[in-house]
mmCIF file of C-alpha atoms in Angstrom:
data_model
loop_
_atom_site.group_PDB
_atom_site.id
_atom_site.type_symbol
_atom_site.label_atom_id
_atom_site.label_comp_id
_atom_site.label_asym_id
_atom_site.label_seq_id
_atom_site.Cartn_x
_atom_site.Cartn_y
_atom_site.Cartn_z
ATOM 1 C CA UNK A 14 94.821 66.141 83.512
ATOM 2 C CA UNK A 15 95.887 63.957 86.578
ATOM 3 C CA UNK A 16 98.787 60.634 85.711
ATOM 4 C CA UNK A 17 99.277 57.456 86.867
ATOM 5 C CA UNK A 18 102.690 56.913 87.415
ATOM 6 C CA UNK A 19 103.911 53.584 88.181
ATOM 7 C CA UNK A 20 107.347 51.716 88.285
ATOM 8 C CA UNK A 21 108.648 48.970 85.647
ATOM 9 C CA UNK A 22 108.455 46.237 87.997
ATOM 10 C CA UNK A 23 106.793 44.994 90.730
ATOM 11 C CA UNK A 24 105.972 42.024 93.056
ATOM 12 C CA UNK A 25 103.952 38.928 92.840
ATOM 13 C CA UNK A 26 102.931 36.760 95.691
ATOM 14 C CA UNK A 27 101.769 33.342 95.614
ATOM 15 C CA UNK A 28 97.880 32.453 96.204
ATOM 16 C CA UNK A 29 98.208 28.762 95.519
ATOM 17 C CA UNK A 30 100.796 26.607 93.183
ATOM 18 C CA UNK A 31 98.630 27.961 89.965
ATOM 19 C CA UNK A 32 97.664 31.491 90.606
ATOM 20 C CA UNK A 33 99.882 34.422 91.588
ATOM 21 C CA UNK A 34 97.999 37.891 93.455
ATOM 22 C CA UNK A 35 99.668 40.941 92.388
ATOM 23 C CA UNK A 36 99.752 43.486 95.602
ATOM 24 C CA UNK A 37 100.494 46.609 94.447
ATOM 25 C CA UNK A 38 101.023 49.823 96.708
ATOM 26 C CA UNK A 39 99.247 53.444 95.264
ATOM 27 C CA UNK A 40 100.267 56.925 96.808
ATOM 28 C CA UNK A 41 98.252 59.458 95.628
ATOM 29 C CA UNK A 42 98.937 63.428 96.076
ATOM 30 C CA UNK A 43 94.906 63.739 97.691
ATOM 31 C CA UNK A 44 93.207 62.605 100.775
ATOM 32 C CA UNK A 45 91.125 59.907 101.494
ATOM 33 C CA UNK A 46 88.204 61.667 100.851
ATOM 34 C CA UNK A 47 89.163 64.345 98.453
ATOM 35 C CA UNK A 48 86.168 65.657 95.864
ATOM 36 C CA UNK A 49 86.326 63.530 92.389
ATOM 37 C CA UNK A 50 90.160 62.398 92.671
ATOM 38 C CA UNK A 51 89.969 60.474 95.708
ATOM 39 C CA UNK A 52 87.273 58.578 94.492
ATOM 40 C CA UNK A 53 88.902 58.078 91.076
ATOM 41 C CA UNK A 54 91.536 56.264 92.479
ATOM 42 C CA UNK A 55 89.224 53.844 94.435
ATOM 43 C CA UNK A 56 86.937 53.488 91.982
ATOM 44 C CA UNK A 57 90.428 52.191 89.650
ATOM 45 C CA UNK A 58 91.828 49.519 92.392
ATOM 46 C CA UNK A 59 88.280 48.284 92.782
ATOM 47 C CA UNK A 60 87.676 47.298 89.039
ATOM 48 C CA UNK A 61 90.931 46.027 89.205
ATOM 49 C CA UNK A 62 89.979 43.984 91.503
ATOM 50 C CA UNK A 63 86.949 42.814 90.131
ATOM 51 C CA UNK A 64 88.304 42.250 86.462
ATOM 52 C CA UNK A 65 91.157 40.159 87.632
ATOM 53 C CA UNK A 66 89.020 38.310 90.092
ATOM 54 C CA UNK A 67 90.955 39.112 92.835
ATOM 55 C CA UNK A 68 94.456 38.890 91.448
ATOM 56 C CA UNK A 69 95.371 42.752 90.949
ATOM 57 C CA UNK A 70 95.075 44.533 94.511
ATOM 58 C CA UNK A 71 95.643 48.009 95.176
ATOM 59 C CA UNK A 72 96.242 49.433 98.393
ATOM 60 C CA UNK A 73 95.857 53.590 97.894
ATOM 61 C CA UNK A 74 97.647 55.367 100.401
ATOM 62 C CA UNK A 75 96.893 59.095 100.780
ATOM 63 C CA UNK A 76 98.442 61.981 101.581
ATOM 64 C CA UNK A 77 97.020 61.980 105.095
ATOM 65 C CA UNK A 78 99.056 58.669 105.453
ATOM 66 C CA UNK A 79 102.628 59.298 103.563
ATOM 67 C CA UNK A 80 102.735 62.575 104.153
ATOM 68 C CA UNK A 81 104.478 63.617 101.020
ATOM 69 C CA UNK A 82 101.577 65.246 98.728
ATOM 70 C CA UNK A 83 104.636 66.935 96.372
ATOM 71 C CA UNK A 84 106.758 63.459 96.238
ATOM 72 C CA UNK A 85 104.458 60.670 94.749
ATOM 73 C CA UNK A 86 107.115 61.058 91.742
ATOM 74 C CA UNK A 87 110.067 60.614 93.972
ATOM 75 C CA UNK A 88 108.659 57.436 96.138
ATOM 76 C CA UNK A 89 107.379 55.475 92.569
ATOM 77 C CA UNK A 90 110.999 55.693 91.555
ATOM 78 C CA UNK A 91 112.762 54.914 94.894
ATOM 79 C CA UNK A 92 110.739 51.414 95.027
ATOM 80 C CA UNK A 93 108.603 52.989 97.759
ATOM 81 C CA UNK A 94 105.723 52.269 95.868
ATOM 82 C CA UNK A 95 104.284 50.759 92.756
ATOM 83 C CA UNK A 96 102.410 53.332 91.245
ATOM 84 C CA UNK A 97 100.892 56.838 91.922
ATOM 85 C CA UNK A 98 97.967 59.260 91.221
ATOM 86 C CA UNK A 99 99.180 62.685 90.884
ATOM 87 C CA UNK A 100 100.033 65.911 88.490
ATOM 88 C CA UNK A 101 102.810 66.006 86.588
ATOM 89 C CA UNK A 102 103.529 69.490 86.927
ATOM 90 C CA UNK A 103 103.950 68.734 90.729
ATOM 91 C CA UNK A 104 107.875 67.681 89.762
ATOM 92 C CA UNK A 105 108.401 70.248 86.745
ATOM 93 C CA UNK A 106 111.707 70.612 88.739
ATOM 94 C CA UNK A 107 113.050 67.190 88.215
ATOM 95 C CA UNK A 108 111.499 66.678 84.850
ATOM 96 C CA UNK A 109 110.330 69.916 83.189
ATOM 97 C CA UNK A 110 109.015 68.110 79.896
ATOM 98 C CA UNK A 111 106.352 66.228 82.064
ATOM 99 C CA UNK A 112 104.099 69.965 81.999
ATOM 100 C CA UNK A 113 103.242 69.296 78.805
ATOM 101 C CA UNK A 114 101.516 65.910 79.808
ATOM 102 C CA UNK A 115 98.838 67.607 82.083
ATOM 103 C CA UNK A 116 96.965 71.092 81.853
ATOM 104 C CA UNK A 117 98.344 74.109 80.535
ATOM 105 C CA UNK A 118 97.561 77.765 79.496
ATOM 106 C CA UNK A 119 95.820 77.726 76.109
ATOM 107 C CA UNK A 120 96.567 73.558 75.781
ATOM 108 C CA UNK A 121 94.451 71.436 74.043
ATOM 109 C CA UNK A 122 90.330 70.251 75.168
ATOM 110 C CA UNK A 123 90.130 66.946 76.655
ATOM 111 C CA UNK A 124 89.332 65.416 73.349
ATOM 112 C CA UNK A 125 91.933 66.330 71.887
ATOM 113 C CA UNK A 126 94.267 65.832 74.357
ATOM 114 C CA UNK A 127 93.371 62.121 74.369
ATOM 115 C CA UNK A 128 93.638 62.012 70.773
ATOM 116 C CA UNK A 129 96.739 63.226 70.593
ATOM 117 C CA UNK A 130 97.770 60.692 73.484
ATOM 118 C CA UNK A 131 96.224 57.660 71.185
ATOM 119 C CA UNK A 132 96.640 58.704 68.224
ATOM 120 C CA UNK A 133 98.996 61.300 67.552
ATOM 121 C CA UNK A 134 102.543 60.315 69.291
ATOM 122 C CA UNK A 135 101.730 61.470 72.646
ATOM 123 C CA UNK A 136 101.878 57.644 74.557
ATOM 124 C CA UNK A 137 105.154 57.565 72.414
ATOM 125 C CA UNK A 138 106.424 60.864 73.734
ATOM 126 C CA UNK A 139 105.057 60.306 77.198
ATOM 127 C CA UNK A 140 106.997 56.814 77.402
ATOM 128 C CA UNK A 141 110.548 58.714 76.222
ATOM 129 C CA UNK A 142 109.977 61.238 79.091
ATOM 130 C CA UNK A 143 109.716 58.969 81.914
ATOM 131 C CA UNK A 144 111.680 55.635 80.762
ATOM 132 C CA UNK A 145 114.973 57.505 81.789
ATOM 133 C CA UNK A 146 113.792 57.628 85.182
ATOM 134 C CA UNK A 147 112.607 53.402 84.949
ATOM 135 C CA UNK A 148 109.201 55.064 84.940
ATOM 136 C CA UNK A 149 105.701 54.382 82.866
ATOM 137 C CA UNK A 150 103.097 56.992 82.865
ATOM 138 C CA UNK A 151 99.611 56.641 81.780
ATOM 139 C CA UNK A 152 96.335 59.156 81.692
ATOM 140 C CA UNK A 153 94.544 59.618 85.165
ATOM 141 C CA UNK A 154 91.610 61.420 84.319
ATOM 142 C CA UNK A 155 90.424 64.662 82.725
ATOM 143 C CA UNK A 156 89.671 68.020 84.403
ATOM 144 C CA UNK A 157 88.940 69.634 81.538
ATOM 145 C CA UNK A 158 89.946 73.669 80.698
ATOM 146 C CA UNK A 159 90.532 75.086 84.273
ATOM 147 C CA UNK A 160 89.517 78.280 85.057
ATOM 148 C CA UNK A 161 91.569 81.828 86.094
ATOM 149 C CA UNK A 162 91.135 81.210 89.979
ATOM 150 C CA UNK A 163 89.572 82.362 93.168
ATOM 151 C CA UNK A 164 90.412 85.631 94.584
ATOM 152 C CA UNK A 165 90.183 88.065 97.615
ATOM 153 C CA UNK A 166 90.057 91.091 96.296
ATOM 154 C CA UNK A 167 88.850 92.307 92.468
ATOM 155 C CA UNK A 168 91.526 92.022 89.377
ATOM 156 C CA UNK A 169 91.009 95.335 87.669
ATOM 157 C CA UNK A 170 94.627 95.180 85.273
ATOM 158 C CA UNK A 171 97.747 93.625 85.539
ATOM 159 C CA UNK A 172 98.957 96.048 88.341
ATOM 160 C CA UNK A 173 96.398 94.561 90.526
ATOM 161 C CA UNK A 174 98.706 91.195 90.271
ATOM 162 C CA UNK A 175 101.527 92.986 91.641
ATOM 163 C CA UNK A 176 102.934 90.724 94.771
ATOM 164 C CA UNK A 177 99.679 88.575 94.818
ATOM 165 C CA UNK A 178 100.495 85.675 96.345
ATOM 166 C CA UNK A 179 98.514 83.015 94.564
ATOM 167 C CA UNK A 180 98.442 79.179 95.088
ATOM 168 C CA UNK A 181 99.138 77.859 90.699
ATOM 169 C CA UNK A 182 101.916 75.439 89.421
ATOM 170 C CA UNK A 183 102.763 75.118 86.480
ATOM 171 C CA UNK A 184 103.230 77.210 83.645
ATOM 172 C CA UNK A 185 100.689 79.129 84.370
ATOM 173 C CA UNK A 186 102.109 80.152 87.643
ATOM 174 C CA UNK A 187 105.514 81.299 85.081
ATOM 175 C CA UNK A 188 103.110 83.121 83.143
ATOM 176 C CA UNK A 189 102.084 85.134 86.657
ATOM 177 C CA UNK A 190 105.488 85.399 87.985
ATOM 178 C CA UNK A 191 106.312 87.430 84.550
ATOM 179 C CA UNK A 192 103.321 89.791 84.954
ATOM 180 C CA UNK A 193 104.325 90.094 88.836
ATOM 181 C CA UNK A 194 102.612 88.207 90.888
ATOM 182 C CA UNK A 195 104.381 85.837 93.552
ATOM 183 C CA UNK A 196 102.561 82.056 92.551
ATOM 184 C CA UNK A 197 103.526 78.838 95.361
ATOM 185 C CA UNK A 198 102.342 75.456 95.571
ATOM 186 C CA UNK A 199 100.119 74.235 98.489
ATOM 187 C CA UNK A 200 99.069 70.792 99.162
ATOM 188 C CA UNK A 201 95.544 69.850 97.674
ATOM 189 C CA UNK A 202 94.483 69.264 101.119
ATOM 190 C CA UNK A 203 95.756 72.424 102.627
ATOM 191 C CA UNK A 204 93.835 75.517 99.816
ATOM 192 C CA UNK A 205 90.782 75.865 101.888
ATOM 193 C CA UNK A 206 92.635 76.968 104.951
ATOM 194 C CA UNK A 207 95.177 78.582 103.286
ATOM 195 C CA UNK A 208 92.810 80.884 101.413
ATOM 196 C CA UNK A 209 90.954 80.900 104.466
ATOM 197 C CA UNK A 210 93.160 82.115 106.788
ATOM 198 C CA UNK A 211 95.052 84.626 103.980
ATOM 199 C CA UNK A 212 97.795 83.036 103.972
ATOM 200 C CA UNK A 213 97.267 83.345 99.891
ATOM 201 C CA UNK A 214 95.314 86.265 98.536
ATOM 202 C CA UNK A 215 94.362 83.611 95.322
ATOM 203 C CA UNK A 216 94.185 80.385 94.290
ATOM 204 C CA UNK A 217 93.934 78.435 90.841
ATOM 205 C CA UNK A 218 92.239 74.716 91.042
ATOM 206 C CA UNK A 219 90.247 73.435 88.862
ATOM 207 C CA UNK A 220 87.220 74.364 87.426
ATOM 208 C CA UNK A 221 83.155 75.222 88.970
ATOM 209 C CA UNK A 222 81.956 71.884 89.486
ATOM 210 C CA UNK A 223 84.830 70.566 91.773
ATOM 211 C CA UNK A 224 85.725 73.667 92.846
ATOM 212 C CA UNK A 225 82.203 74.032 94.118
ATOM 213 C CA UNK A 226 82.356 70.960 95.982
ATOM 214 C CA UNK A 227 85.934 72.571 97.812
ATOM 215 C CA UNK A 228 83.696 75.157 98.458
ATOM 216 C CA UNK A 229 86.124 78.579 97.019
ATOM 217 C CA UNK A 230 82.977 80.171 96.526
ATOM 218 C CA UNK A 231 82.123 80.680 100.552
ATOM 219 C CA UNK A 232 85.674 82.350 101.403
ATOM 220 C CA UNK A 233 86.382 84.070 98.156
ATOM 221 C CA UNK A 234 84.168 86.766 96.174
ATOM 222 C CA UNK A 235 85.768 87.180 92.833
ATOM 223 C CA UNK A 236 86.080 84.223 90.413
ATOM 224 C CA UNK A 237 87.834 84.673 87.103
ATOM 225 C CA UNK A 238 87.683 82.342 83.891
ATOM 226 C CA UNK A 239 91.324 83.002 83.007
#
């Protein structure tokens, strides 16, 4: 589950004495060209576009440009920008309750995730999270259950986990810390390389069909469901 984050307020400029043209800035935590994600924010700012005929425009800035995969959070709230596309377990440190807005071990299917954002208290919950920090949060899009990860060498039992250093946030990386492995967060843009070139021995992304696309599969043998 990916968020948009965006501020309270923002700016309005003036087209003409009857119409105003909302510019809004975007950082997202992806590149420009990033598999499914990248496009999903595009593909928002252009209906925008479209469905205000002209007067909503969205300039998406990526990671490749700010720099600052790991701090959309922080530069929404500083007034840096409007809004951003991101994870909220990417800032469990400044605002631990935001995990449970975004995927999880053993959380709920998409459909019921979005029913329980519509429909069961979760907009409401969501909204009490991040007003403290003059912050609105809304569904990004839906990855669906993600699977166990990619590995280098074969996970026999739990002592094979033993000081595996594996790219997962969240609570799932807690989960792996407990049964000893050593779990760190890398930059979307930066897993291939980094599993590439060992610097990890495993990493956790999404699920087959986007993780096909990131191509795992040619630098990793063993693939685990969870």
């Amino acid at each position: 589950m990916t968020a948009v984050v965006a501020a309270m307020t923002f700016v309005a400029t003036s087209a003409n004495a009857a119409e105003k043209v909302y510019r809004l800035k975007l950082a997202e935590t992806w590149g420009p060209n990033f598999p499914i994600f990248g496009d999903t924010t595009k593909n928002m700012a252009k209906m925008a576009e479209e469905m205000s005929n002209g007067r909503l425009q969205i300039r998406i800035d990526s990671a490749n440009k700010h720099k600052a995969p790991f701090g959309v959070f922080d530069m929404v709230k500083s007034g840096q920008y409007d809004m951003g596309h991101s994870a909220s377990y990417y800032w469990k440190g400044k605002v631990p309750n935001t995990l449970y807005f975004t995927s999880m071990p053993f959380g709920m299917l998409p459909t019921e995730q979005y029913a329980w954002f519509y429909y069961g208290g979760g907009m409401e919950l969501m909204e009490k999270v991040y007003s403290p920090h003059n912050l609105m949060s809304f569904p990004g899009g839906n990855t669906d259950v993600q699977m166990g990860g990619w590995f280098q060498k074969e996970i026999k039992s739990v002592d094979d986990l033993q000081g595996l250093k594996m790219r997962i946030p969240g609570f799932a990386g807690e989960i792996l810390a407990e049964l000893g492995a050593k779990p760190t967060n890398i930059a979307p843009g930066e897993l291939y390389t980094s599993l590439e070139r060992r610097t990890i021995d495993a990493l956790e992304w999404v699920g087959p069909s986007l993780d096909l696309r990131m191509g795992f599969h040619k630098i990793a043998p063993y693939y685990y469901t969870g």
